[in-house]
mmCIF file of C-alpha atoms in Angstrom:
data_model
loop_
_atom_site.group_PDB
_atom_site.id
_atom_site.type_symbol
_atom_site.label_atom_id
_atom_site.label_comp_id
_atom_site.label_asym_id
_atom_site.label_seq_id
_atom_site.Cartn_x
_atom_site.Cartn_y
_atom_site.Cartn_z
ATOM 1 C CA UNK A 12 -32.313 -84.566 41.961
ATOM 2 C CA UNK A 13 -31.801 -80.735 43.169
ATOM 3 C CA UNK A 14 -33.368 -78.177 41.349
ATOM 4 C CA UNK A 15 -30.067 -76.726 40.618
ATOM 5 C CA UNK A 16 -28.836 -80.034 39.007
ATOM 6 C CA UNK A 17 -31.336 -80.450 36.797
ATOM 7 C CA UNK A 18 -30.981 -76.443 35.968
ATOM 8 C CA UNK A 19 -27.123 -77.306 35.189
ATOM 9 C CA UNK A 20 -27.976 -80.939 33.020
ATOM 10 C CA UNK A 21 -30.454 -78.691 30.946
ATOM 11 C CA UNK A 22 -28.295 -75.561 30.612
ATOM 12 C CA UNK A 23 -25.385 -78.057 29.502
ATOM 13 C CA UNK A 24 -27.188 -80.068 26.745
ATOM 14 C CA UNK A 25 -28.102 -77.045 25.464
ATOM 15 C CA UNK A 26 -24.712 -75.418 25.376
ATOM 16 C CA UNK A 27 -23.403 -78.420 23.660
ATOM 17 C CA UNK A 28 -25.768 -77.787 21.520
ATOM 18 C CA UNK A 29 -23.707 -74.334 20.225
ATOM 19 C CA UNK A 30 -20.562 -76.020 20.507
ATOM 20 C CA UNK A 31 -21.542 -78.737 17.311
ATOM 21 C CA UNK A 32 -23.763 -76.093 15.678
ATOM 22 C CA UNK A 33 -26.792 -78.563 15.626
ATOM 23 C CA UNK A 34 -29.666 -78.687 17.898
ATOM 24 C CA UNK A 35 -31.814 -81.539 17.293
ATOM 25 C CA UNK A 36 -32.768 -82.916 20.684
ATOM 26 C CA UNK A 37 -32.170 -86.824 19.533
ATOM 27 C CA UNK A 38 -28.875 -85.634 18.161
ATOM 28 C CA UNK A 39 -28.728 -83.937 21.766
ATOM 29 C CA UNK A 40 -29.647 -86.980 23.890
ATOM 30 C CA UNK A 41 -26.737 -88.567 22.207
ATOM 31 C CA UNK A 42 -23.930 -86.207 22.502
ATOM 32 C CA UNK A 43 -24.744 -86.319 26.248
ATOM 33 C CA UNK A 44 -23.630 -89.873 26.015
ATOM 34 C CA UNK A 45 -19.893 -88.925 24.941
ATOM 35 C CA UNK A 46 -17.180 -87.151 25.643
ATOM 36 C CA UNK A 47 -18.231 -83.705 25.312
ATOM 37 C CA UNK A 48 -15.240 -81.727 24.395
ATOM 38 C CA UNK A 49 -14.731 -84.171 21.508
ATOM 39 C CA UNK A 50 -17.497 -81.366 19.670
ATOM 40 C CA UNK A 51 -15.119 -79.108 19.697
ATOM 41 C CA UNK A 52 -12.871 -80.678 17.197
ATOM 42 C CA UNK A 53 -11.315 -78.947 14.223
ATOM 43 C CA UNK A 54 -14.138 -79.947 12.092
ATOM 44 C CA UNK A 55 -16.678 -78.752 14.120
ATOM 45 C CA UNK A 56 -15.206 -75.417 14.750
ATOM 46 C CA UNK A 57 -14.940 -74.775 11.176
ATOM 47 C CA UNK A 58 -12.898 -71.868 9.636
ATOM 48 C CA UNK A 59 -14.727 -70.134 6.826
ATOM 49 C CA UNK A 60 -11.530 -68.317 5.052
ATOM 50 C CA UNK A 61 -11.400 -69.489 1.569
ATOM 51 C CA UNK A 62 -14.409 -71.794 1.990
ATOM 52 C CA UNK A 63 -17.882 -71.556 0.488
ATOM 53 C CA UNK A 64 -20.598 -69.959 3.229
ATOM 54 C CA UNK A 65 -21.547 -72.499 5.224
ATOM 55 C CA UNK A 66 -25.365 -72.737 4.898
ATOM 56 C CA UNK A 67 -28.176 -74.782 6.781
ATOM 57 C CA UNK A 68 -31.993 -74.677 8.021
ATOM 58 C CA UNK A 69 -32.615 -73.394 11.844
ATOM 59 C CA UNK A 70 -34.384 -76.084 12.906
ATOM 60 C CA UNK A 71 -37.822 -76.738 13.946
ATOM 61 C CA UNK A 72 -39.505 -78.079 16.819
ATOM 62 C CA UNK A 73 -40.243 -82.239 16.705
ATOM 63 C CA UNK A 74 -43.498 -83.645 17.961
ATOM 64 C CA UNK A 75 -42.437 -83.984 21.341
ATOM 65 C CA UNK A 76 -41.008 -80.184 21.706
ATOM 66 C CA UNK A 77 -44.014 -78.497 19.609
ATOM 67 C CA UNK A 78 -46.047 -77.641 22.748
ATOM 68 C CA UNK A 79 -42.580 -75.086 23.564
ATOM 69 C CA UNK A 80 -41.737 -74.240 20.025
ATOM 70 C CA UNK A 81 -38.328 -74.222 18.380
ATOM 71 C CA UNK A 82 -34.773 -73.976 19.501
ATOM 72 C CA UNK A 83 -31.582 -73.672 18.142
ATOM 73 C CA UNK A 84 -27.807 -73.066 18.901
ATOM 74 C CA UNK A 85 -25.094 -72.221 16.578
ATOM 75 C CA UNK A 86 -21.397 -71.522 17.000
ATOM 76 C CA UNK A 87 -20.472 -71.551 13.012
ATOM 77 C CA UNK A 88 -20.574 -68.298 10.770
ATOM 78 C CA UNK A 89 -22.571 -69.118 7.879
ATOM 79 C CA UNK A 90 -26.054 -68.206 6.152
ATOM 80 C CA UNK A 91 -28.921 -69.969 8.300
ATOM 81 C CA UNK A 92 -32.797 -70.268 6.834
ATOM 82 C CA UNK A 93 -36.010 -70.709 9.095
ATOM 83 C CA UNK A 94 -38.827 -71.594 6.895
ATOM 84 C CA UNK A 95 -42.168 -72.735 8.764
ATOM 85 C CA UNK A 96 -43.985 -75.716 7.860
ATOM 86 C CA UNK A 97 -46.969 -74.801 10.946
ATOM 87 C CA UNK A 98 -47.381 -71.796 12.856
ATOM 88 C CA UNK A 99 -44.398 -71.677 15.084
ATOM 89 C CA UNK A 100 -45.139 -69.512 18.142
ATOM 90 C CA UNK A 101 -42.235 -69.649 20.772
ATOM 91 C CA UNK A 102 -38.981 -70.006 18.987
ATOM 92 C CA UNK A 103 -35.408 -68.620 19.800
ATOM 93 C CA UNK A 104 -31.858 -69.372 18.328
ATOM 94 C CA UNK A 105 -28.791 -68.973 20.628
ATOM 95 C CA UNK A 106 -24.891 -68.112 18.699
ATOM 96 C CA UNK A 107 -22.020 -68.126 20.422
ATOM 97 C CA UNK A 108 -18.609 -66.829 19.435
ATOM 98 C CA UNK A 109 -14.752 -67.194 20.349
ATOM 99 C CA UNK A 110 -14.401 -65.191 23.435
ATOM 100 C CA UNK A 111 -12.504 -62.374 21.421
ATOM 101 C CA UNK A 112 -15.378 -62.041 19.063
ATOM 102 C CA UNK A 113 -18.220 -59.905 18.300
ATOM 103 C CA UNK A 114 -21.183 -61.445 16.657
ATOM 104 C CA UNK A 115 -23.139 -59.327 13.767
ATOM 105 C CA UNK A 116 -26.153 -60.781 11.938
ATOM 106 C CA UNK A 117 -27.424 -59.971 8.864
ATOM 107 C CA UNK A 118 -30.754 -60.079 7.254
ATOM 108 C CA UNK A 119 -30.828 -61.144 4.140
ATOM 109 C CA UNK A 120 -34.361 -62.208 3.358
ATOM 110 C CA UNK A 121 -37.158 -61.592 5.980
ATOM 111 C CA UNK A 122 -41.102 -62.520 4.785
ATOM 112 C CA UNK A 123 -42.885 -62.190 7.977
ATOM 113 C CA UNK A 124 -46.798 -60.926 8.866
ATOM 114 C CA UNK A 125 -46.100 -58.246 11.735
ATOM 115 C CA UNK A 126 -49.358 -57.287 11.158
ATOM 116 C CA UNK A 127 -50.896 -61.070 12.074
ATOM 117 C CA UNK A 128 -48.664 -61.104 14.840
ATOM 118 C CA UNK A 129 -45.435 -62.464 13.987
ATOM 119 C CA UNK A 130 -42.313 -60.776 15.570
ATOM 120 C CA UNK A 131 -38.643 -61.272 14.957
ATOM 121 C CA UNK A 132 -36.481 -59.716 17.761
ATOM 122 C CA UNK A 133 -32.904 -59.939 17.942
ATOM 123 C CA UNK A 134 -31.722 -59.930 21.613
ATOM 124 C CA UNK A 135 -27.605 -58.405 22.749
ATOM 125 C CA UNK A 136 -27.037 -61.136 24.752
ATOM 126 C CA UNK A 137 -28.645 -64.629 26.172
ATOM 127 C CA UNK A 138 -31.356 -64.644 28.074
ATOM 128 C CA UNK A 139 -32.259 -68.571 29.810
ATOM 129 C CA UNK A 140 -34.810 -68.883 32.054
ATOM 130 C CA UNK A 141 -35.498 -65.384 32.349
ATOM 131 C CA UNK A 142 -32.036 -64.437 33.718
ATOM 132 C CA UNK A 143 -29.774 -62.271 31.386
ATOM 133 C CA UNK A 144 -25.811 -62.503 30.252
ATOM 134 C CA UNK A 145 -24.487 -59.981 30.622
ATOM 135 C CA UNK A 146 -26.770 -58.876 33.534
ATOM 136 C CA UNK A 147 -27.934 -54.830 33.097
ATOM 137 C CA UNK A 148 -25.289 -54.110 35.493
ATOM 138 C CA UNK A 149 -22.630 -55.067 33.309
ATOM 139 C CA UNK A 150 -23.816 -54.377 29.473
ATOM 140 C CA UNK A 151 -23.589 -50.550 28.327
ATOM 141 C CA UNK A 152 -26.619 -50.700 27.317
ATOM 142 C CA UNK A 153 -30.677 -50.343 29.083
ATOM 143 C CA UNK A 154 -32.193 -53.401 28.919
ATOM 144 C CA UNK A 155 -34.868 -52.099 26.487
ATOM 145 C CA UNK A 156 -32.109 -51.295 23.957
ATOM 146 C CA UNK A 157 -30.755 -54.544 23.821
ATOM 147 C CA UNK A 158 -33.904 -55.692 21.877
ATOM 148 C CA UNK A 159 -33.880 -54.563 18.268
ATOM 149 C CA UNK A 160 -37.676 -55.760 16.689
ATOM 150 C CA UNK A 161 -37.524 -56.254 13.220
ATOM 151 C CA UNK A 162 -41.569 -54.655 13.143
ATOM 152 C CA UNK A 163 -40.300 -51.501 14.554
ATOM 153 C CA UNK A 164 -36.965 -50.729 12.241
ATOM 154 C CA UNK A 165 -37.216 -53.299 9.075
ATOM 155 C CA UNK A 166 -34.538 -53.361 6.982
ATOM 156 C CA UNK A 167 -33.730 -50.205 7.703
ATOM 157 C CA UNK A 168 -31.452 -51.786 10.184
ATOM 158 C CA UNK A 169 -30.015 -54.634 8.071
ATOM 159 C CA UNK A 170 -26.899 -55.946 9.851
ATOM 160 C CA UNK A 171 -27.024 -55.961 14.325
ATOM 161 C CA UNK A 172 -23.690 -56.490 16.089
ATOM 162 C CA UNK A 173 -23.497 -57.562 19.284
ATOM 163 C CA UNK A 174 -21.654 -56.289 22.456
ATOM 164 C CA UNK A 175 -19.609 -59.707 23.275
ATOM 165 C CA UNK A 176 -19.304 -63.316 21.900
ATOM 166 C CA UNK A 177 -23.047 -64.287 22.579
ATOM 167 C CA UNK A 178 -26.375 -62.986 20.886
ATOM 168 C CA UNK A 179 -29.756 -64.448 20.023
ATOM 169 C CA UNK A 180 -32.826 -63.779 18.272
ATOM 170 C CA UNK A 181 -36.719 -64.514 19.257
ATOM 171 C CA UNK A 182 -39.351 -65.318 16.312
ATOM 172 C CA UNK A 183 -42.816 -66.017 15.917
ATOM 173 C CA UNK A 184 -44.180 -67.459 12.705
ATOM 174 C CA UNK A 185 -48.019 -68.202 12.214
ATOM 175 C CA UNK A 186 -48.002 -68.871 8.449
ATOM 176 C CA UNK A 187 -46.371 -72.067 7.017
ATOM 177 C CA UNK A 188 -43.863 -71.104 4.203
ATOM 178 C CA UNK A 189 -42.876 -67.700 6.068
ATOM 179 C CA UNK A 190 -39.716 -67.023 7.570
ATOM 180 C CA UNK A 191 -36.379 -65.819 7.102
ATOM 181 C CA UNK A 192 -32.658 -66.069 5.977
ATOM 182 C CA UNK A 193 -29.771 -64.500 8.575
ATOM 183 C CA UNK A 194 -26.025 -64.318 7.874
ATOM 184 C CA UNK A 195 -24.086 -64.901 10.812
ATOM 185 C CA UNK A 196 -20.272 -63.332 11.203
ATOM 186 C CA UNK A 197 -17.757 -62.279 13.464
ATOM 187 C CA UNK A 198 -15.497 -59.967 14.215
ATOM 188 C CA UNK A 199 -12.362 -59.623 16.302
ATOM 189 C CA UNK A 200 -12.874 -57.835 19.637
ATOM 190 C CA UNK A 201 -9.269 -56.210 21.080
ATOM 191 C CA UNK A 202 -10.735 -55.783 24.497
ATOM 192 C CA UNK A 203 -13.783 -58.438 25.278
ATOM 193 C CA UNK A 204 -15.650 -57.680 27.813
ATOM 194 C CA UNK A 205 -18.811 -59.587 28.562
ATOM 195 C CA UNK A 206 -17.950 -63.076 27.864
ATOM 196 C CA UNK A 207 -19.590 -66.773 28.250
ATOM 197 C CA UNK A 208 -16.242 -69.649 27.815
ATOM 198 C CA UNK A 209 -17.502 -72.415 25.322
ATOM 199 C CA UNK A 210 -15.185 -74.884 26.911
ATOM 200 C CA UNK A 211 -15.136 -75.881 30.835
ATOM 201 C CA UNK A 212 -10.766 -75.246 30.595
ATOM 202 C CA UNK A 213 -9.267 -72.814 29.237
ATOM 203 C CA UNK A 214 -6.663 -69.606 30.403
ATOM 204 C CA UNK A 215 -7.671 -66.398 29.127
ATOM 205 C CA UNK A 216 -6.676 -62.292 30.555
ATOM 206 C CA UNK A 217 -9.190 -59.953 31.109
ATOM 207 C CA UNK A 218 -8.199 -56.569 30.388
ATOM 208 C CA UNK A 219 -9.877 -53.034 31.303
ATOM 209 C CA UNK A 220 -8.584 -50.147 29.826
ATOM 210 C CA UNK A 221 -9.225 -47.220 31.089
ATOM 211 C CA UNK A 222 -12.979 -47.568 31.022
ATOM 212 C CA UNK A 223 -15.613 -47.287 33.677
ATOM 213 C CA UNK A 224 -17.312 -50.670 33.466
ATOM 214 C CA UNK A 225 -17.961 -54.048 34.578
ATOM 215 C CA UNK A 226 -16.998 -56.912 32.859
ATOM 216 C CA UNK A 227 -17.529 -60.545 33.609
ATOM 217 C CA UNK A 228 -16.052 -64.092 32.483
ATOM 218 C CA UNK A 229 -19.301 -66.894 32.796
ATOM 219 C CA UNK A 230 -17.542 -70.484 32.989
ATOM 220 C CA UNK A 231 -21.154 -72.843 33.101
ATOM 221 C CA UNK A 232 -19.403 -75.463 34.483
ATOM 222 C CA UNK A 233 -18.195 -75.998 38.324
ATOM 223 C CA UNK A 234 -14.711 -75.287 38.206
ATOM 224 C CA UNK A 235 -11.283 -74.530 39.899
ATOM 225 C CA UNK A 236 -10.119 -71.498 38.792
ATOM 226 C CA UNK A 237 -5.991 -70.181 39.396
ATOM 227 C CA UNK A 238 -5.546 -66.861 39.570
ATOM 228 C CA UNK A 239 -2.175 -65.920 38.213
ATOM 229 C CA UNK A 240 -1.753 -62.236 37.871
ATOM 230 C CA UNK A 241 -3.978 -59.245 38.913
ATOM 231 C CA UNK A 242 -2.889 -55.537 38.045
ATOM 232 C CA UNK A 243 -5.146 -53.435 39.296
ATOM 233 C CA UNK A 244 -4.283 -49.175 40.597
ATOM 234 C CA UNK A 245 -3.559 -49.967 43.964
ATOM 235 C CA UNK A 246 -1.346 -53.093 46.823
ATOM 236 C CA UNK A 247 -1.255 -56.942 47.341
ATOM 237 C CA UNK A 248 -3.317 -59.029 49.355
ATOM 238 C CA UNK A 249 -6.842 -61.444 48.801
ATOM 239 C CA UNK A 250 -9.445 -61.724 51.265
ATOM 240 C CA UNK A 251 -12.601 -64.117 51.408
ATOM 241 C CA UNK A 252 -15.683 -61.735 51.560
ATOM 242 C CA UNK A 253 -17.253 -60.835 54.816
ATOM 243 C CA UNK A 254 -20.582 -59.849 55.321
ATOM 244 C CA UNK A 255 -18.945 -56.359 56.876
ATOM 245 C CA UNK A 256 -15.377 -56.332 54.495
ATOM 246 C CA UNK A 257 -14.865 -56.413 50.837
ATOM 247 C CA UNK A 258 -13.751 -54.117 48.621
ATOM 248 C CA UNK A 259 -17.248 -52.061 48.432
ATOM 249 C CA UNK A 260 -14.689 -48.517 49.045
ATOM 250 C CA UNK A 261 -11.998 -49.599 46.367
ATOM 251 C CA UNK A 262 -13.158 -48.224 42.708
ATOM 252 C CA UNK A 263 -11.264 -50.916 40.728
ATOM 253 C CA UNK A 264 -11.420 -54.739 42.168
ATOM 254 C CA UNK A 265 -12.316 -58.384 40.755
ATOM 255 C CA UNK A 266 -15.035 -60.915 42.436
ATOM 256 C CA UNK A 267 -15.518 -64.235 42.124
ATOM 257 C CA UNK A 268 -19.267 -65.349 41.280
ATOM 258 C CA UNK A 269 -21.124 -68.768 41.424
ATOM 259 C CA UNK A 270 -24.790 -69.317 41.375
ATOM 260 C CA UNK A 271 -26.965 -71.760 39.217
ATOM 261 C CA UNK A 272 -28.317 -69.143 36.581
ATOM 262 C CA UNK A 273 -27.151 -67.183 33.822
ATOM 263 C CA UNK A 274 -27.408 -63.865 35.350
ATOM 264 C CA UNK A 275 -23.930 -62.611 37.259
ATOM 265 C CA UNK A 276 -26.008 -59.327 39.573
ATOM 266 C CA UNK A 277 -28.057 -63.088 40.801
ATOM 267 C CA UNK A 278 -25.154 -64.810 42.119
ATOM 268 C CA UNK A 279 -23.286 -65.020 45.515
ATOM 269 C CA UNK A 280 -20.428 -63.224 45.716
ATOM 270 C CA UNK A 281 -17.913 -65.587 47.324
ATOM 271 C CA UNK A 282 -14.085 -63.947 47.006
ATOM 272 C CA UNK A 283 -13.201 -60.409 46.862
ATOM 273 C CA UNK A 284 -9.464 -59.261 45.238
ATOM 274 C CA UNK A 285 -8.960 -55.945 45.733
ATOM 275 C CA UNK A 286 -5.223 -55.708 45.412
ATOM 276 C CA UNK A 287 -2.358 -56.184 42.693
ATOM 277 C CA UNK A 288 -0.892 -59.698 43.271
ATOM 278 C CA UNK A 289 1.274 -62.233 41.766
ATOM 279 C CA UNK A 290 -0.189 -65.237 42.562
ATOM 280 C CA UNK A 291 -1.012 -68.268 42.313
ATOM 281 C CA UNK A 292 -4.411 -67.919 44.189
ATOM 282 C CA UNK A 293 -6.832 -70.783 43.780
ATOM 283 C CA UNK A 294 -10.294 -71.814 44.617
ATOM 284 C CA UNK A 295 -12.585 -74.390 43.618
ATOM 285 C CA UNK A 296 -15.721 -73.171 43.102
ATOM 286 C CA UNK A 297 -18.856 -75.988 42.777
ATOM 287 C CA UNK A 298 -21.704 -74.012 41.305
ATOM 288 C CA UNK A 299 -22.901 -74.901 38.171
ATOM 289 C CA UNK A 300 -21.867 -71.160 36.782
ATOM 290 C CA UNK A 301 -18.751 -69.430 38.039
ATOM 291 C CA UNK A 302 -18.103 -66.028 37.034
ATOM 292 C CA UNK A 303 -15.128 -63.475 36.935
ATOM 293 C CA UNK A 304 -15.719 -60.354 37.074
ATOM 294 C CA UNK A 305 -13.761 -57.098 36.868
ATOM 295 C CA UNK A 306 -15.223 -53.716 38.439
ATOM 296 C CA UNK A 307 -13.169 -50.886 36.806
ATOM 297 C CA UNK A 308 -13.367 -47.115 37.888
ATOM 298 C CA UNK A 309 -11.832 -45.923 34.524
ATOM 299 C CA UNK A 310 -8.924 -44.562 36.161
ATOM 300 C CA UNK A 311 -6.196 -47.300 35.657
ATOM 301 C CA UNK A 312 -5.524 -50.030 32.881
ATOM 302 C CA UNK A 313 -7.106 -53.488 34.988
ATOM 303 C CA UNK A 314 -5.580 -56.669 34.069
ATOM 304 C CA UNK A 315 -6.427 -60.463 35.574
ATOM 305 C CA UNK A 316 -4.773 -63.735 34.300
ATOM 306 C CA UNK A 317 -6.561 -66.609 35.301
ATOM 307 C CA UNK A 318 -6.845 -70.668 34.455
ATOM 308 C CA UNK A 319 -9.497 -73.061 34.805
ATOM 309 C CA UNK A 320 -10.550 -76.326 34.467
ATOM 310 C CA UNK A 321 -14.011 -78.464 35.319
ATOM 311 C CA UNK A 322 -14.342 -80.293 38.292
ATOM 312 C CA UNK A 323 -14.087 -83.921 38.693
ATOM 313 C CA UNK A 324 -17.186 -85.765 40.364
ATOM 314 C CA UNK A 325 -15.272 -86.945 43.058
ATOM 315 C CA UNK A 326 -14.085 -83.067 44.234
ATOM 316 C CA UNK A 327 -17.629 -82.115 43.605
ATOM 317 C CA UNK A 328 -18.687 -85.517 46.033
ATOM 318 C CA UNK A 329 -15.437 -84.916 48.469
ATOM 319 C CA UNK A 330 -14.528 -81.090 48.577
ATOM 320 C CA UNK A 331 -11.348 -80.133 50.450
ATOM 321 C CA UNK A 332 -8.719 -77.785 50.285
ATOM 322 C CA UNK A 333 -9.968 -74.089 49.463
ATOM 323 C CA UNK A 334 -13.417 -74.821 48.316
ATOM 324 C CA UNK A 335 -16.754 -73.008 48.611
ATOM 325 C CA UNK A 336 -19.033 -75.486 49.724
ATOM 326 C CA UNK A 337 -21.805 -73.575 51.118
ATOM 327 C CA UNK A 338 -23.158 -71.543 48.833
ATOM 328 C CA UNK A 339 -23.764 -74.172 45.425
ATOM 329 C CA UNK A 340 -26.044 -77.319 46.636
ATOM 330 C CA UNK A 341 -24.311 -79.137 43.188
ATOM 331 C CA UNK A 342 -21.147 -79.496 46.206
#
């Protein structure tokens, strides 16, 4: 088994992981026997309007995971408690939100020794395996910014929003009955930026408006992906990159992405479109992470319509047609 595969069987389980809102690893081992887009049923993704706060325990590493520490994933608003029955030294929990959605947690109760070493860090973004969404290319803000420590600000700094539809937070617990209680909500974001899909199909629009920024769509599945509409300030046309073309002179372009990490600035670049088109314009891309993204100068509104859907093992075992074999060993 390539490295790469088991990156993408790992990154997977846990994504499913956000998309049911639970992450015990048993629970885990046995989603991976189903259907997995049967978690995101209307009962799973639960609306909260006119509904008591959904409330539950982060949970805690088992036997088998307490050399690593503690993980979580959520994808539900709701109030979530992490009380420590051992010292609990390398935990994180990962939320996710609709794509047009910011994420904002709350602290509502926090009893934690800073002073003995405990920390509790919320991070503006995902970081897996040491590789960032959205990459410091693409987020407006330093790196070192996107960290906000609970020891350095306290309360002071009660409720963190996030800058897209992902966000996490790290913790360290030494004493048994310490912890903490976080409200997790969302808000609608008019123009998303930085976003990770929680399903492998889906059609969404990316729009720029008159901003100087990047922006990229993460898809962690291998996928082909239909380009439908691209307005961008300038012609019509779509070129495969080059090592010596691309659309390095033009201020305002989208790229296509794949790569077996998290991080976009990490992957190969493997389609430029610099030019306005109508299309359709499709590729099938077999990495285990494809990403659109949008490079905007600021001086036009950017628009890009596009569709995708995961690929079936046999185009993954049999590519053909316009395909990017090359660069992603899962093809």
């Amino acid at each position: 088994m390539s490295p790469s595969f088991k990156l993408q069987c790992h990154f997977i389980l846990i994504f499913l992981m956000a998309l049911r809102g639970d992450s015990r690893y048993p629970e885990l081992r046995e989603a991976a026997h189903h259907d997995p887009f049967l978690l995101l049923s209307a009962s799973l993704k639960r609306e909260l309007a006119g509904e008591p706060l959904y409330r539950r325990a982060l949970r805690e590493s088992g036997a088998r995971l307490a050399a690593t520490g503690c993980l979580d994933m959520l994808s539900l608003q709701g109030q979530f408690t992490f009380t420590a029955d051992r010292p609990q030294l390398h935990c994180a929990a990962f939320f996710i939100g609709e794509p047009e959605e910011f994420i904002t947690i709350h602290y509502d109760l926090v009893s934690i020794d800073c002073q003995g070493g405990d920390f509790l860090q919320v991070f503006d973004g995902w970081i897996l395996k040491g590789e960032k969404f959205p990459s410091s290319q693409d987020h407006p803000l330093p790196t070192t910014e996107r960290y906000i420590d609970f020891c350095d600000s306290g309360l002071s700094r009660r409720s963190i929003r996030s800058s897209q539809n992902v966000a996490m937070i790290f913790f360290r617990v030494h004493e048994p009955g310490n912890g903490f209680t976080l409200t997790i909500k969302t808000d609608p974001n008019l123009f998303p930026c930085n976003v990770i899909s929680q399903t492998p199909n889906g059609r969404f629009t990316l729009v720029v408006p008159h901003q100087h920024r990047n922006c990229s769509f993460s898809i962690i599945y291998p996928v082909a992906i239909k380009i439908s509409d691209l307005t961008l300030g300038h012609l019509n046309g779509l070129q495969l990159k080059k090592p010596s073309a691309g659309c390095g002179g033009k201020g305002d372009f989208v790229e296509l992405l794949g790569g077996t990490g998290l991080d976009p600035s990490k992957m190969m670049p493997l389609a430029d479109l610099c030019y306005p088109f109508r299309g359709p314009a499709q590729m099938k891309i077999g990495c285990d992470n494809t990403v659109v993204r949008m490079v905007s100068s600021g001086k036009h509104i950017n628009r890009v319509t596009f569709e995708y859907r995961q690929l079936e093992p046999y185009e993954l075992e049999n590519p053909n047609g316009n395909s990017i074999p090359e660069f992603c060993l899962s093809i």
